[in-house]
Amino acid sequence: MQHRARGGNGPSPTLTFFRQWLKNPLSVAALSPSGKQLARLMVRELPERPRRVVELGGGTGVFTQAMLDNGIAPAHLLVVELNEELHKFLQNRFPDVNVVCGDARELPAMVESAGFDRDSGVDAVVSGLGLLSMPRTLQRDILRAAFAVLAPEGRMVQFTYGPVSPVPRETLDELGLTVRRGGFAWWNMPPASVFIYQRARSRPITPVRAGDRNGA
Ligand SMILES: C[S@@+](CC[C@H](N)C(=O)[O-])C[C@H]1O[C@@H](n2cnc3c(N)ncnc32)[C@H](O)[C@@H]1O
């Protein structure tokens, strides 16, 4: 079943987004919402049939809409947006989705009050945050919060303007994370890359047999 956005009488997403960028360029971190090609590449990296997905920095809902169009049920989605105007916009556009106004750093508390912490937790975090323009400490706090709610095999899907991961190697090592590259959205304004972060799995340790130990 496809879940559509509410009718076309509301304010324009592009104009709403641009107004919020004028008020807070560092936090909004883009002049206009992401395009559909990037949204497709983000959704492509989700695990099959995820039960719980959290979206950080929903903006005007480009990724939210793409996830709903890909069959993720509104009840399986929790969207976090810091900006009050954009939060109101999202609530109005997606009345069936749990949209929370708050800071991504407080994710564990929001996940708990939404009941998303039950069973194995969250399968994926889709991040539309401008991680690249954030100070390293803020970036690290957000990654910590995301991996605190993610299931052991969970992943965080992030986009960035530019060809390299927005999270530096030192932060990945400190948090015990791995990164792999997803797709590249040529037609996005500006073009954007997708990166996927997961917990590093330690290599299984093969027990040493008594014979091997004695050099036999
Ligand atoms: C680059 S925009 C992306 C919006 C949307 N996902 C898109 O791709 O069009 C970043 C969004 O993250 C929100 N944001 C910034 N810092 C945040 C934080 N700490 N917690 C939650 N949302 C935040 C901004 O208000 C903005 O809507």
Short mmCIF file of N, CA and C in Angstrom, two decimals, residues 131-132 136 139-140 143 156 158 160 164-173 175 177-179 195 197:
data_model
loop_
_atom_site.label_atom_id
_atom_site.label_comp_id
_atom_site.label_asym_id
_atom_site.label_seq_id
_atom_site.Cartn_x
_atom_site.Cartn_y
_atom_site.Cartn_z
N LEU A 131 25.86 16.20 8.47
CA LEU A 131 26.99 15.78 9.33
C LEU A 131 28.30 16.47 8.96
N LEU A 132 28.49 16.70 7.64
CA LEU A 132 29.75 17.25 7.15
C LEU A 132 30.04 18.63 7.73
N ARG A 136 33.11 18.09 15.09
CA ARG A 136 33.34 16.64 15.31
C ARG A 136 32.66 16.10 16.55
N GLN A 139 29.02 15.60 15.81
CA GLN A 139 28.92 14.44 14.92
C GLN A 139 29.03 13.13 15.72
N ARG A 140 30.02 13.10 16.61
CA ARG A 140 30.26 11.89 17.40
C ARG A 140 29.09 11.60 18.34
N LEU A 143 26.27 10.11 16.30
CA LEU A 143 26.55 8.70 15.94
C LEU A 143 26.37 7.80 17.16
N MET A 156 23.31 2.62 9.77
CA MET A 156 22.94 4.02 9.60
C MET A 156 23.26 4.43 8.17
N GLN A 158 23.56 7.42 5.49
CA GLN A 158 23.84 8.86 5.55
C GLN A 158 24.19 9.38 4.16
N THR A 160 25.94 12.70 1.88
CA THR A 160 26.84 13.83 2.06
C THR A 160 27.11 14.47 0.71
N VAL A 164 33.72 11.81 -0.21
CA VAL A 164 34.25 10.99 0.89
C VAL A 164 33.31 10.98 2.09
N SER A 165 33.50 9.97 2.95
CA SER A 165 32.66 9.83 4.14
C SER A 165 32.77 11.10 5.00
N PRO A 166 31.63 11.62 5.48
CA PRO A 166 31.70 12.83 6.32
C PRO A 166 32.22 12.54 7.73
N VAL A 167 32.31 11.24 8.08
CA VAL A 167 32.79 10.87 9.42
C VAL A 167 34.27 10.49 9.30
N PRO A 168 35.15 11.21 10.02
CA PRO A 168 36.58 10.90 9.89
C PRO A 168 36.95 9.53 10.48
N ARG A 169 38.04 8.97 9.98
CA ARG A 169 38.52 7.64 10.39
C ARG A 169 38.68 7.53 11.91
N GLU A 170 39.19 8.60 12.56
CA GLU A 170 39.40 8.53 14.03
C GLU A 170 38.08 8.30 14.76
N THR A 171 37.03 8.97 14.30
CA THR A 171 35.72 8.81 14.95
C THR A 171 35.20 7.38 14.73
N LEU A 172 35.38 6.88 13.51
CA LEU A 172 34.91 5.51 13.22
C LEU A 172 35.63 4.52 14.13
N ASP A 173 36.96 4.69 14.27
CA ASP A 173 37.75 3.77 15.10
C ASP A 173 37.33 3.89 16.56
N LEU A 175 34.48 4.71 17.77
CA LEU A 175 33.15 4.14 18.03
C LEU A 175 33.04 2.69 17.56
N LEU A 177 33.19 1.49 14.35
CA LEU A 177 32.27 1.41 13.20
C LEU A 177 33.03 1.16 11.90
N THR A 178 32.32 0.58 10.94
CA THR A 178 32.87 0.44 9.59
C THR A 178 32.01 1.29 8.66
N VAL A 179 32.57 1.60 7.51
CA VAL A 179 31.80 2.38 6.53
C VAL A 179 31.96 1.76 5.16
N PHE A 195 26.58 6.90 2.20
CA PHE A 195 27.49 6.04 2.96
C PHE A 195 26.69 5.26 4.00
N TYR A 197 26.98 3.06 7.59
CA TYR A 197 27.81 2.78 8.77
C TYR A 197 27.22 1.60 9.54
#
